[in-house]
Coordinates of C-alpha atoms and ligand atoms in Angstrom, one line a residue:
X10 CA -34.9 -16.8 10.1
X11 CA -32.1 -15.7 8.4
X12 CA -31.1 -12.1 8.4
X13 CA -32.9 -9.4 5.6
X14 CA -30.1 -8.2 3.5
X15 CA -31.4 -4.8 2.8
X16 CA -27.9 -3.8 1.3
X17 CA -28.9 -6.2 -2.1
X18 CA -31.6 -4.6 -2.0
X19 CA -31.3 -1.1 -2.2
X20 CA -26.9 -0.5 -2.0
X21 CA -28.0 3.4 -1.1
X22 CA -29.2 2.3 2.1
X23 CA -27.2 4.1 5.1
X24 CA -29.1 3.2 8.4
X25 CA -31.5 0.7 9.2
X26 CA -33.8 -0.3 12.6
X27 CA -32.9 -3.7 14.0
X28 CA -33.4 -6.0 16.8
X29 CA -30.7 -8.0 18.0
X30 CA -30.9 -11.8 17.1
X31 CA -28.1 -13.3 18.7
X32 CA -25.2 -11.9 20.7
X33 CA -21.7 -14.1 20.1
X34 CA -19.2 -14.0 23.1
X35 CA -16.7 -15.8 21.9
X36 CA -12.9 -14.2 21.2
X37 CA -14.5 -11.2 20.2
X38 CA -18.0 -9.9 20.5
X39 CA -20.5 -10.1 17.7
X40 CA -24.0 -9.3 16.7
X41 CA -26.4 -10.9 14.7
X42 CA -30.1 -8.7 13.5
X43 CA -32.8 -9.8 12.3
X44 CA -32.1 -7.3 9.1
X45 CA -29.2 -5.5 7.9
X46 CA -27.4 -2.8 5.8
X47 CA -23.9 -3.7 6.6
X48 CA -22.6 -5.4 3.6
X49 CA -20.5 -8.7 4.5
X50 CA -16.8 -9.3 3.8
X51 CA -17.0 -11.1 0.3
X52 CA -15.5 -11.4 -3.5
X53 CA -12.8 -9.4 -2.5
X54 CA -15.0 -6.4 -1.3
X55 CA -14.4 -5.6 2.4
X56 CA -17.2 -5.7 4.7
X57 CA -18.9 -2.3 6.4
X58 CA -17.6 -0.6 9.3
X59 CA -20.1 1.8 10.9
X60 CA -22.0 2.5 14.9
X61 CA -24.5 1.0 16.7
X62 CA -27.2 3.4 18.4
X63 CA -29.5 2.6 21.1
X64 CA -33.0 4.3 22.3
X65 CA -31.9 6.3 25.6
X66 CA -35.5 7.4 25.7
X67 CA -38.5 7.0 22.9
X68 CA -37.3 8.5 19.7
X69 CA -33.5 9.5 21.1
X70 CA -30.6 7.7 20.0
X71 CA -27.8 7.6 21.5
X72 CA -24.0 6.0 20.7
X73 CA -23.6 2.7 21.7
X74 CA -20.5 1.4 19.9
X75 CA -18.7 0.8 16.8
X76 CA -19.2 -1.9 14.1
X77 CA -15.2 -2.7 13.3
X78 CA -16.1 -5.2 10.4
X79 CA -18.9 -6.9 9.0
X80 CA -18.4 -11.0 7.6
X81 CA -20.5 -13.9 6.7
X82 CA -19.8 -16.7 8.9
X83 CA -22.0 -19.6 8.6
X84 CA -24.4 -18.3 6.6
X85 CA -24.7 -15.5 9.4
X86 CA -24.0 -11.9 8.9
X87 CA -22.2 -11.3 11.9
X88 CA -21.3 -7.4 13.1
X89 CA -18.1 -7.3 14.8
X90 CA -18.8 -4.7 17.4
X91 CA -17.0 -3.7 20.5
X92 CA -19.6 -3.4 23.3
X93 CA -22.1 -6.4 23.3
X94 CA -25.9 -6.3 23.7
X95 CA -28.3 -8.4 25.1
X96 CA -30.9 -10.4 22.6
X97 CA -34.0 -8.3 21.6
X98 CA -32.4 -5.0 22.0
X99 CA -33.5 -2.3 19.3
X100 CA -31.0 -0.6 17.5
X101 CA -30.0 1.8 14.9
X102 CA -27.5 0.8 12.7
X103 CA -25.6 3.7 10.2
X104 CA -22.8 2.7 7.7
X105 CA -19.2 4.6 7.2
X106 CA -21.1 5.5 3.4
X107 CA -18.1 7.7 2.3
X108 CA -16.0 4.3 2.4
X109 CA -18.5 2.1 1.2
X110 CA -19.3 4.6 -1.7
X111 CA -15.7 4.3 -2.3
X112 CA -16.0 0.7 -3.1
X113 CA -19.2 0.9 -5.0
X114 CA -17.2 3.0 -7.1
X115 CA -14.3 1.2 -7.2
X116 CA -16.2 -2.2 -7.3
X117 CA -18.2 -1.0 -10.6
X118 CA -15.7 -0.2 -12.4
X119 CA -13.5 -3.3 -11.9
X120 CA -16.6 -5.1 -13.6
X121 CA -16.1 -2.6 -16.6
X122 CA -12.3 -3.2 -16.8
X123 CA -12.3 -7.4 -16.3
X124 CA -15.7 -7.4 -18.7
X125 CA -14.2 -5.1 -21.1
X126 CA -10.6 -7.4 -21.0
X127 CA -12.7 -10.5 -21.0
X128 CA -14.4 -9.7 -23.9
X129 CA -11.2 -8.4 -25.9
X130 CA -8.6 -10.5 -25.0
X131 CA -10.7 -13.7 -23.6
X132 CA -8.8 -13.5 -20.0
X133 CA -10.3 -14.5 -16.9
X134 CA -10.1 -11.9 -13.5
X135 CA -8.3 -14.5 -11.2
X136 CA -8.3 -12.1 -8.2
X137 CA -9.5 -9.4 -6.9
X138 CA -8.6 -7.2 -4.1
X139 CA -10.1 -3.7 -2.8
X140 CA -8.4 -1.7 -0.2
X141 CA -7.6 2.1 1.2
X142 CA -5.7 3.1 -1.5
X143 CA -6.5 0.9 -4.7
X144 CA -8.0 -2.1 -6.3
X145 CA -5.7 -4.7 -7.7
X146 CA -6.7 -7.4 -10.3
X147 CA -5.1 -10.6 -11.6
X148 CA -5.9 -11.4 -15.4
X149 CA -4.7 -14.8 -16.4
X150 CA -2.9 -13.3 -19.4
X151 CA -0.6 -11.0 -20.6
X152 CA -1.8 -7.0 -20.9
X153 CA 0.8 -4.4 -21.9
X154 CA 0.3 -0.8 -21.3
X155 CA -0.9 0.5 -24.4
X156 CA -3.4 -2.0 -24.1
X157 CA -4.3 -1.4 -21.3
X158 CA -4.5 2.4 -22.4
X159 CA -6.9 1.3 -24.8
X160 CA -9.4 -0.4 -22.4
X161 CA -9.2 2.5 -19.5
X162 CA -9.8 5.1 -22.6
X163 CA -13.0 2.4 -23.5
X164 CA -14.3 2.0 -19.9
X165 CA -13.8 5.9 -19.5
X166 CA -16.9 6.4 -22.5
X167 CA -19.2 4.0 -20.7
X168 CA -18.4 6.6 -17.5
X169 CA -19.7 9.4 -19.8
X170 CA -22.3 7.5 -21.4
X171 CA -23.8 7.6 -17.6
X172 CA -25.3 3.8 -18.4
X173 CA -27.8 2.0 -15.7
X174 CA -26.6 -0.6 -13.7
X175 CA -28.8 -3.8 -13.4
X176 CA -28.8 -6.5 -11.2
X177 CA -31.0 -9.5 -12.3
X178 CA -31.7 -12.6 -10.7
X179 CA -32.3 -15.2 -13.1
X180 CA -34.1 -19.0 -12.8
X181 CA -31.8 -21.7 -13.8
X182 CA -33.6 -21.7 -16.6
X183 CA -32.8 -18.0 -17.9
X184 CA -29.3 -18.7 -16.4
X185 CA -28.3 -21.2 -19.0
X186 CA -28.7 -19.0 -21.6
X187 CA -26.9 -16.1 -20.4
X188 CA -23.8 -15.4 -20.9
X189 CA -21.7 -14.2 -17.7
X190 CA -18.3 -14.1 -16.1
X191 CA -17.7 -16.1 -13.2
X192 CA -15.1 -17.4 -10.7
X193 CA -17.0 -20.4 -9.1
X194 CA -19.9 -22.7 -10.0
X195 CA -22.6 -20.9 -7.5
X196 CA -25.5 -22.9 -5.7
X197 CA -29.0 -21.4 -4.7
X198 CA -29.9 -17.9 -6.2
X199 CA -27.2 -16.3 -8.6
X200 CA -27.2 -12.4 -8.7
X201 CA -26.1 -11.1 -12.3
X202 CA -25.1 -7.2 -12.2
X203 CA -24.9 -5.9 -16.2
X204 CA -22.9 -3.0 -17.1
X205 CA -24.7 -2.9 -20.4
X206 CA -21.9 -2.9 -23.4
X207 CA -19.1 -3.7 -21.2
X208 CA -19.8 -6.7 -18.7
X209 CA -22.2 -9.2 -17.2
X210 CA -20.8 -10.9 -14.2
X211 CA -22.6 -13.2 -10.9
X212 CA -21.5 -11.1 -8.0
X213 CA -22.7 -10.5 -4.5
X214 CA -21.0 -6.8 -3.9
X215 CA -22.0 -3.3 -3.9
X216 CA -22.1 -1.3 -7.0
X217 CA -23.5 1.9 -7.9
X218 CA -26.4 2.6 -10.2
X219 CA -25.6 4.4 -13.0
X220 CA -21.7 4.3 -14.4
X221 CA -21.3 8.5 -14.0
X222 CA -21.0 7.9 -10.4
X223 CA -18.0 6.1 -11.4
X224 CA -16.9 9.6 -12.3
X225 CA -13.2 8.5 -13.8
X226 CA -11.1 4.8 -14.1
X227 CA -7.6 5.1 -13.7
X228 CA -5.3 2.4 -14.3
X229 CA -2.4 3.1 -12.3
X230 CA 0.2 0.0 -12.7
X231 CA 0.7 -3.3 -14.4
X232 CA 3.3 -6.3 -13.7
X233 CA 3.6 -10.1 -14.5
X234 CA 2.5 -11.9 -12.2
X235 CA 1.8 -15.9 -12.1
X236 CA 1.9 -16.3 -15.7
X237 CA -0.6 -13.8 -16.2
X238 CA -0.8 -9.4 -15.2
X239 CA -1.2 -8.0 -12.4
X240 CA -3.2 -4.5 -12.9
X241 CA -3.8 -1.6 -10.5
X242 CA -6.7 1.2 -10.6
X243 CA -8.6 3.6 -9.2
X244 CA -11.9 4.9 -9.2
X245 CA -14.0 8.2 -8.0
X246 CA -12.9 9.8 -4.9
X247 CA -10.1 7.4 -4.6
X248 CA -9.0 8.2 -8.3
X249 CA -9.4 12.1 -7.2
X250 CA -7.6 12.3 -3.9
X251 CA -4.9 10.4 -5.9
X252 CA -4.7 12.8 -9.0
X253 CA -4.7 15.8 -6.3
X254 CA -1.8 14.3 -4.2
X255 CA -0.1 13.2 -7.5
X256 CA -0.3 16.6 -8.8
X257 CA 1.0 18.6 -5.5
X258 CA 3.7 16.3 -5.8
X259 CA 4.6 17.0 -9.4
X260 CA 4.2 20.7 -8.8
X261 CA 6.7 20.5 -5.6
X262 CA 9.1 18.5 -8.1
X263 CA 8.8 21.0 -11.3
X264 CA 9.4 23.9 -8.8
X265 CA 12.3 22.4 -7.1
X266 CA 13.8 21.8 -11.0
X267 CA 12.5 25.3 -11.8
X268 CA 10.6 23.6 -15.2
X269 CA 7.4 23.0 -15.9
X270 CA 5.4 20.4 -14.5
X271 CA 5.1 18.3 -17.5
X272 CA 8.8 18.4 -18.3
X273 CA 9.8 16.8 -14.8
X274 CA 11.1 13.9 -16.3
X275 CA 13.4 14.8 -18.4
X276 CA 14.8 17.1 -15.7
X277 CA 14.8 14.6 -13.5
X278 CA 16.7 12.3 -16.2
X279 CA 19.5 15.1 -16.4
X280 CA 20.2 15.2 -12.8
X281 CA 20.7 11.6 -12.8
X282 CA 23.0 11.9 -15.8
X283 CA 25.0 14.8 -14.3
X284 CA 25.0 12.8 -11.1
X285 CA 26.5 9.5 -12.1
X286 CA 29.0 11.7 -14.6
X287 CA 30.2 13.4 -11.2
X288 CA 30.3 10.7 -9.3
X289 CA 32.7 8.8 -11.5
X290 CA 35.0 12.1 -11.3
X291 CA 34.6 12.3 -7.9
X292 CA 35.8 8.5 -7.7
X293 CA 38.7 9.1 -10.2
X294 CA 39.9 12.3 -7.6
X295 CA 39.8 10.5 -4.3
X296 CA 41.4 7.2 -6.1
X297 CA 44.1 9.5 -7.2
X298 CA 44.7 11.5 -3.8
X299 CA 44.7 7.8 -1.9
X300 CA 47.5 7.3 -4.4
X301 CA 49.4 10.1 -3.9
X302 CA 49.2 9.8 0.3
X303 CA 50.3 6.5 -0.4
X304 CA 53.0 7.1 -2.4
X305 CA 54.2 9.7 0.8
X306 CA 54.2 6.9 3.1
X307 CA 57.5 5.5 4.1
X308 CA 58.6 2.2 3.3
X309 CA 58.6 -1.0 5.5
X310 CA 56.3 -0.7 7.7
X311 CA 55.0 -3.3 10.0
X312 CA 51.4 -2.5 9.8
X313 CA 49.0 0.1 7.7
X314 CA 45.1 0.6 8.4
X315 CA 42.8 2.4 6.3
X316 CA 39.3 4.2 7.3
X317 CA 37.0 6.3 6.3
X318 CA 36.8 7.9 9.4
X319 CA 39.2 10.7 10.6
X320 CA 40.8 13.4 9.2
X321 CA 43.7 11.5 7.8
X322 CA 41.2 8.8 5.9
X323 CA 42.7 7.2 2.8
X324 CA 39.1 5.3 2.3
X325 CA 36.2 8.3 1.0
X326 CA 33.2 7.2 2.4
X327 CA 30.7 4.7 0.1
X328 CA 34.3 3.7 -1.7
X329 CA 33.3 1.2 -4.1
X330 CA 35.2 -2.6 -3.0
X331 CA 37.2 -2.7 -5.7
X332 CA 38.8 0.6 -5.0
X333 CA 39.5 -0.5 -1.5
X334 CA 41.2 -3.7 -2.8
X335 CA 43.3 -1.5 -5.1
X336 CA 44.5 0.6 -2.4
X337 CA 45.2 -2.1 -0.2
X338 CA 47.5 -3.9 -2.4
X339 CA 48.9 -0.6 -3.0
X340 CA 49.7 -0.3 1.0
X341 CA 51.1 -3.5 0.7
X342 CA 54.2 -2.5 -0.7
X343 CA 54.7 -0.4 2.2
X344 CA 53.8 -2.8 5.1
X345 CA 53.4 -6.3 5.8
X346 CA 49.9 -5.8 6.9
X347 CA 47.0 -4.2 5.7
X348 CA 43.5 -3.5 7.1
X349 CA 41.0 -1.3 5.4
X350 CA 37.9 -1.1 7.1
X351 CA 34.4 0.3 5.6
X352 CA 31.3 1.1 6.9
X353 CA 28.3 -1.8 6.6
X354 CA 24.7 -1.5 5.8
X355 CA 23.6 -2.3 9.7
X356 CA 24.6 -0.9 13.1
X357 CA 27.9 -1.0 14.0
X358 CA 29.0 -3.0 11.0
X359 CA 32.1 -2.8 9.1
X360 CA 33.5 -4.2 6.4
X361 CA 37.2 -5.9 6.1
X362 CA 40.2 -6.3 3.7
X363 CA 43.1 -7.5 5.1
X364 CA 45.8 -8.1 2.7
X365 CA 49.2 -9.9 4.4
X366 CA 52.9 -10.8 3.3
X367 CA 52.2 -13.2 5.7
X368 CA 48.9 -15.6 5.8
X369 CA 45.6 -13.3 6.0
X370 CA 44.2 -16.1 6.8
X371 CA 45.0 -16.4 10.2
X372 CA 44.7 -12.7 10.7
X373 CA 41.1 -12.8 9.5
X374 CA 40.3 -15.5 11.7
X375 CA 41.9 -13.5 14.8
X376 CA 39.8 -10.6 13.7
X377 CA 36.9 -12.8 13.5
X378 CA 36.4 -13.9 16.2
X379 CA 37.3 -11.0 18.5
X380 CA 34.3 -8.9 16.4
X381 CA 31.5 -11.2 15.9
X382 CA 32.5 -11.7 12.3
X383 CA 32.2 -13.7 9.2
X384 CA 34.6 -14.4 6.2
X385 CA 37.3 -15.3 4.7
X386 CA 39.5 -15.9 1.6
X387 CA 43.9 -16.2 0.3
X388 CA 46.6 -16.2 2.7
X389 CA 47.2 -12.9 0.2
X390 CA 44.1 -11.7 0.7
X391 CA 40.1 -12.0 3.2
X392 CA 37.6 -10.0 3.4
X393 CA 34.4 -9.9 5.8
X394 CA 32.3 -8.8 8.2
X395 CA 32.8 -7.8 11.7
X396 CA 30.5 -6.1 14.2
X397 CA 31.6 -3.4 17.3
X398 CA 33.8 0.0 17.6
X399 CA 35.7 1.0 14.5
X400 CA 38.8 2.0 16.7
X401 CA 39.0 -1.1 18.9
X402 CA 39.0 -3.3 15.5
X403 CA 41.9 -0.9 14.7
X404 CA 43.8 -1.0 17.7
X405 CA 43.6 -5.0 17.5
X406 CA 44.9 -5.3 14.7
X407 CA 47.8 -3.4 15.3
X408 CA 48.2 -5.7 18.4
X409 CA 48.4 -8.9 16.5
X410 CA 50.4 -7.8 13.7
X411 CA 52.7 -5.3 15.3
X412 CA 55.7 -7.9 16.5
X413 CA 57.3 -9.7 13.9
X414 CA 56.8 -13.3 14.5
Ligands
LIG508 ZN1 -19.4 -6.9 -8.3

């Protein structure tokens, strides 16, 4: 006998009493009942999570453990539990409902969204993901935006127009002459849940019964994706908890502006604009105070080595490379050798120019290879990578290029 899916039959449906069927000891330890209310992994709604209780005495329950995921394997409903139990044992079962609620909500008003797009635009709802934090949906064409704006503001009115659910389960013969979205050709029993107005679909989730328990549908992003769009939303709590964190964040951001909330934007777009405007001054200043230090220096020198580090720096710190190229060719007519070394992105990384009367070259090999690094370029001019201590790479390269050859 296969296991009673009580959850298709009434989605509302928190606990049930079971008896253990079959008790799986493979990798993991999993439970099989003779009737459940844990809805099964499946068309892209995750499966329950919830506990398992036992009778300690007649009529008192106690804890027994945890169901961590619920899938259909074989045909099976298998609980995913953490303590096994032996065949035949009686148990209570009890669902996480504020999570599963979650994805009724969510689930239900997916069907309004890829119904309502399938009927505008013709485009099929290619996949279908529910998590934590959002449901994402792939549409094998192209949605902008505003139309997107247009269904969420449609979908919203079936919310408000608080419509009933149904789920029908049609003969073949009825089935052929319906009119329904779906992803696969389905053998056995087909389940049809109608959003009346907006969608008609064969699906085996959970959904709720009547649309206002939907409450809102948000759509929160879209991008292209495989041809087609890839669209973000949000429903009930979910949608909630996100417009509450949303707004604490936007009322954090308009404070630290001193605006009001709904003109954080464009305060936001100033301070990038004054930002970029001072950094390029800021950039123009330090290229011209390198210049003059360099014009200080004294003529014929063997070597020169520029950092960012120190209190006599030349290089400001997060100098752009072209700057640093500038200023070591500008060293260049002062010494023979130049080094200018940069911070990198990862530990203990720098960055080289060396710039040589000579052949860089050779100097950039020497370097190289004493500092775990990479690159290369002119006998004028190499740049790289090398990994270590800033002063040591110094100090070396005083070494080697301190003696006239
Ligand atoms: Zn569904």
């Amino acid at each position: 006998m296969k296991t009673k899916r009580l959850y298709e039959m009434d989605p509302y449906q928190v606990s049930m009493e079971a008896v253990v069927k079959e008790c799986i000891l493979q990798n993991e330890e999993k439970l099989i009942f003779d009737q459940t209310v844990f809805y099964p992994e499946g068309g892209g709604e995750p499966g329950d999570k919830g506990c398992l209780y036992i009778e300690n005495e007649p009529g008192e329950w106690i804890l027994w453990t945890e169901v961590t995921d619920t899938r259909e394997e074989n045909g099976e409903i298998v609980h995913y539990v953490k303590k096994p139990l032996p065949v035949g044992t009686k148990i209570r079962g009890e669902i996480q409902w504020k999570t599963r609620y979650a994805y009724m909500q969510n689930h239900t008003g997916e069907h309004m969204v890829s119904g309502r797009v399938h009927e505008k635009y013709g485009y099929d709802n290619v996949g279908f993901h529910m998590s934590k934090d959002s449901v994402v949906i792939d549409f094998n064409g192209e949605l902008n935006w505003e139309q997107l704006m247009e269904i969420e503001e449609e979908v919203n009115q079936g919310v408000d127009d608080n419509l009933s659910v149904k789920v029908e389960y049609p003969s073949r013969d009825e089935l052929s002459g319906m009119i329904y979205r779906s992803k696969k050709e389905i053998l056995g029993q087909v389940r049809i849940v109608i959003v009346p107005g907006y969608d008609s679909c064969a699906c085996c989730g959970m959904h709720v019964a009547k649309t206002s328990e939907i409450q809102m549908i948000k759509i929160l992003s879209v991008q292209n994706h495989r041809g087609g769009v890839r669209v973000e939303m949000i429903c009930g709590r979910d949608a909630r908890e996100d417009y509450r964190k949303k707004h604490e964040q936007s009322v954090e951001v308009a404070r630290s502006f001193s605006v009001k909330p709904y003109e954080i934007t464009l305060a936001v777009k100033r301070m990038l604009e004054e930002n970029s405007r001072l950094k390029m001054q800021l950039s123009q200043v330090q290229a011209r105070l390198a210049e003059e230090i360099m014009d200080r220096m004294e003529d014929g020198q063997r070597t020169i080595v520029l950092t960012e580090e120190g209190s006599d720096s030349i290089l400001s710190e997060g100098c752009d490379p072209n700057q640093v190229r500038r200023l070591v060719n500008l060293a260049r007519e002062k010494a023979v050798h130049v080094l200018a070394l940069t911070r990198g992105n990862k530990e203990k990384e720098y960055r080289y120019i060396i710039g040589s009367g000579e052949d860089a070259r050779v100097l950039a090999k020497e370097m190289n290879e004493k500092f775990a690094g990479r690159g290369g370029g002119s006998s004028m001019m190499t740049q790289g990578s090398l990994f270590g201590n800033g002063n040591e790479m110094e100090e070396y390269f005083k070494s080697i290029t301190g003696e006239e050859k």
